[in-house]
Amino acid sequence: MEYSTKELSALSGLTPRTLRHYDAIGLLRPANVRPSGYRYYSRVEVDRLQQILFYRELGFPLEKIKELLESPDFQREEALQSHLAAIRQKRDHMDLLICNLQKTISTDNERSRKIRRIQTKNDR
Amino acid sequence: MEYSTKELSALSGLTPRTLRHYDAIGLLRPANVRPSGYRYYSRVEVDRLQQILFYRELGFPLEKIKELLESPDFQREEALQSHLAAIRQKRDHMDLLICNLQKTISTDNERSRKIRRIQTKNDR
DNA sequence: AATACAATTACGTAGCGTCAAGGTAT
DNA sequence: AATACCTTGACGCTACGTAATTGTAT
């Protein structure tokens, strides 16, 4: 079975633009390209795309995914570990942001209440 | 007091490049610019920069910060709320990623152990 | 004349979205 | 001849980093 760009797009949920991009950066090359420039993908590419999507969902950058797909198991293991650590840091950072935002919001609210009280007084 | 780009840079911790960028996008305009093109900032700008850094730490994009600095209180309130909601979503997404990464890692480990067992058998 | 600082292009980054213009027909 | 799909540019987005080149002296 061969798939045109559109067909693989439908099959994978990616846009044709994205598939062309993956070709451009050498992440997913079509099995063959007609003289017209039309791209065609076969089984091997579909499988590779599955892998790509798997790592993409885990938040890996495309360049890293390229490396991983050609690395031995133990290197993937390492990559997963360090990626996990990085994500955890980011998450912790977000937790801090959330905390600060909540503080800011409640402080602002308090200020508003005070102002309203003063205004209410002045209104009387 | 007037500050050159370098001085404000030292004062704020931002690079001169960043200050020039903020000027370019209209986020922080110098108080005056000499015929030579040299930028000079005064108190008002220092104060504004403080505000900018405050919102920046909360994760707001520069364009949004520009708006916020010219909006009334209630709009800032709204912005903080919706920003908080957005950040929370991101955090939740990270939590999912972390979860999936952990699963992947432990699954991979199990596979490796099995393989090692088989190899050990074959070695005997 | 040398030093330190200033400025203005302008390209690079990540991952595509979104036209625009023009071929192809698996 | 029309339709639907394909292609290759090329700019846009975020927030600057990083030269390269050249001017200024608060």
PDB file of N, CA and C in Angstrom, chain A residues 102-124, chain B residues 73-74 77 81:
ATOM      1  N   GLN A 102      -2.430  33.304  42.267  1.00  0.00           N
ATOM      2  CA  GLN A 102      -3.493  33.279  43.267  1.00  0.00           C
ATOM      3  C   GLN A 102      -3.285  34.367  44.309  1.00  0.00           C
ATOM      4  N   LYS A 103      -2.037  34.515  44.756  1.00  0.00           N
ATOM      5  CA  LYS A 103      -1.732  35.569  45.727  1.00  0.00           C
ATOM      6  C   LYS A 103      -2.086  36.936  45.144  1.00  0.00           C
ATOM      7  N   THR A 104      -1.607  37.164  43.928  1.00  0.00           N
ATOM      8  CA  THR A 104      -1.858  38.460  43.294  1.00  0.00           C
ATOM      9  C   THR A 104      -3.346  38.742  43.193  1.00  0.00           C
ATOM     10  N   ILE A 105      -4.085  37.745  42.784  1.00  0.00           N
ATOM     11  CA  ILE A 105      -5.524  37.930  42.616  1.00  0.00           C
ATOM     12  C   ILE A 105      -6.199  38.244  43.943  1.00  0.00           C
ATOM     13  N   SER A 106      -5.854  37.522  44.984  1.00  0.00           N
ATOM     14  CA  SER A 106      -6.541  37.782  46.251  1.00  0.00           C
ATOM     15  C   SER A 106      -6.100  39.117  46.851  1.00  0.00           C
ATOM     16  N   THR A 107      -4.843  39.495  46.653  1.00  0.00           N
ATOM     17  CA  THR A 107      -4.387  40.805  47.107  1.00  0.00           C
ATOM     18  C   THR A 107      -5.156  41.912  46.393  1.00  0.00           C
ATOM     19  N   ASP A 108      -5.262  41.770  45.087  1.00  0.00           N
ATOM     20  CA  ASP A 108      -5.992  42.761  44.298  1.00  0.00           C
ATOM     21  C   ASP A 108      -7.429  42.862  44.774  1.00  0.00           C
ATOM     22  N   ASN A 109      -8.029  41.722  45.050  1.00  0.00           N
ATOM     23  CA  ASN A 109      -9.411  41.722  45.507  1.00  0.00           C
ATOM     24  C   ASN A 109      -9.545  42.505  46.796  1.00  0.00           C
ATOM     25  N   GLU A 110      -8.608  42.284  47.698  1.00  0.00           N
ATOM     26  CA  GLU A 110      -8.669  42.961  48.979  1.00  0.00           C
ATOM     27  C   GLU A 110      -8.568  44.464  48.783  1.00  0.00           C
ATOM     28  N   ARG A 111      -7.650  44.869  47.903  1.00  0.00           N
ATOM     29  CA  ARG A 111      -7.483  46.283  47.613  1.00  0.00           C
ATOM     30  C   ARG A 111      -8.800  46.848  47.062  1.00  0.00           C
ATOM     31  N   SER A 112      -9.397  46.119  46.169  1.00  0.00           N
ATOM     32  CA  SER A 112     -10.661  46.566  45.583  1.00  0.00           C
ATOM     33  C   SER A 112     -11.722  46.733  46.649  1.00  0.00           C
ATOM     34  N   ARG A 113     -11.791  45.782  47.572  1.00  0.00           N
ATOM     35  CA  ARG A 113     -12.814  45.859  48.620  1.00  0.00           C
ATOM     36  C   ARG A 113     -12.618  47.116  49.458  1.00  0.00           C
ATOM     37  N   LYS A 114     -11.347  47.380  49.803  1.00  0.00           N
ATOM     38  CA  LYS A 114     -11.056  48.578  50.592  1.00  0.00           C
ATOM     39  C   LYS A 114     -11.500  49.822  49.850  1.00  0.00           C
ATOM     40  N   ILE A 115     -11.129  49.863  48.591  1.00  0.00           N
ATOM     41  CA  ILE A 115     -11.490  51.034  47.790  1.00  0.00           C
ATOM     42  C   ILE A 115     -13.002  51.195  47.748  1.00  0.00           C
ATOM     43  N   ARG A 116     -13.696  50.076  47.544  1.00  0.00           N
ATOM     44  CA  ARG A 116     -15.158  50.155  47.488  1.00  0.00           C
ATOM     45  C   ARG A 116     -15.726  50.673  48.805  1.00  0.00           C
ATOM     46  N   ARG A 117     -15.126  50.214  49.916  1.00  0.00           N
ATOM     47  CA  ARG A 117     -15.613  50.681  51.224  1.00  0.00           C
ATOM     48  C   ARG A 117     -15.462  52.191  51.348  1.00  0.00           C
ATOM     49  N   ILE A 118     -14.285  52.664  50.909  1.00  0.00           N
ATOM     50  CA  ILE A 118     -14.028  54.102  50.981  1.00  0.00           C
ATOM     51  C   ILE A 118     -15.000  54.870  50.100  1.00  0.00           C
ATOM     52  N   GLN A 119     -15.181  54.348  48.883  1.00  0.00           N
ATOM     53  CA  GLN A 119     -16.097  55.010  47.958  1.00  0.00           C
ATOM     54  C   GLN A 119     -17.507  55.046  48.520  1.00  0.00           C
ATOM     55  N   THR A 120     -17.916  53.932  49.129  1.00  0.00           N
ATOM     56  CA  THR A 120     -19.261  53.852  49.701  1.00  0.00           C
ATOM     57  C   THR A 120     -19.432  54.906  50.797  1.00  0.00           C
ATOM     58  N   LYS A 121     -18.383  55.016  51.624  1.00  0.00           N
ATOM     59  CA  LYS A 121     -18.417  56.051  52.662  1.00  0.00           C
ATOM     60  C   LYS A 121     -18.609  57.425  52.038  1.00  0.00           C
ATOM     61  N   ASN A 122     -17.776  57.706  51.031  1.00  0.00           N
ATOM     62  CA  ASN A 122     -17.839  59.015  50.400  1.00  0.00           C
ATOM     63  C   ASN A 122     -19.177  59.282  49.744  1.00  0.00           C
ATOM     64  N   ASP A 123     -19.823  58.185  49.328  1.00  0.00           N
ATOM     65  CA  ASP A 123     -21.107  58.331  48.651  1.00  0.00           C
ATOM     66  C   ASP A 123     -22.209  58.759  49.604  1.00  0.00           C
ATOM     67  N   ARG A 124     -22.010  58.455  50.878  1.00  0.00           N
ATOM     68  CA  ARG A 124     -23.075  58.775  51.837  1.00  0.00           C
ATOM     69  C   ARG A 124     -23.072  60.247  52.233  1.00  0.00           C
TER      70      ARG A 124
ATOM     71  N   ASP B  73      -8.380  48.506  36.290  1.00  0.00           N
ATOM     72  CA  ASP B  73      -8.221  47.411  37.245  1.00  0.00           C
ATOM     73  C   ASP B  73      -9.046  46.178  36.914  1.00  0.00           C
ATOM     74  N   PHE B  74     -10.303  46.370  36.611  1.00  0.00           N
ATOM     75  CA  PHE B  74     -11.173  45.201  36.443  1.00  0.00           C
ATOM     76  C   PHE B  74     -10.748  44.341  35.264  1.00  0.00           C
ATOM     77  N   GLU B  77      -7.851  42.292  36.446  1.00  0.00           N
ATOM     78  CA  GLU B  77      -8.438  41.220  37.261  1.00  0.00           C
ATOM     79  C   GLU B  77      -8.865  40.049  36.370  1.00  0.00           C
ATOM     80  N   GLN B  81      -7.301  36.215  36.066  1.00  0.00           N
ATOM     81  CA  GLN B  81      -8.141  35.022  36.234  1.00  0.00           C
ATOM     82  C   GLN B  81      -7.990  34.067  35.051  1.00  0.00           C
TER      83      GLN B  81
END
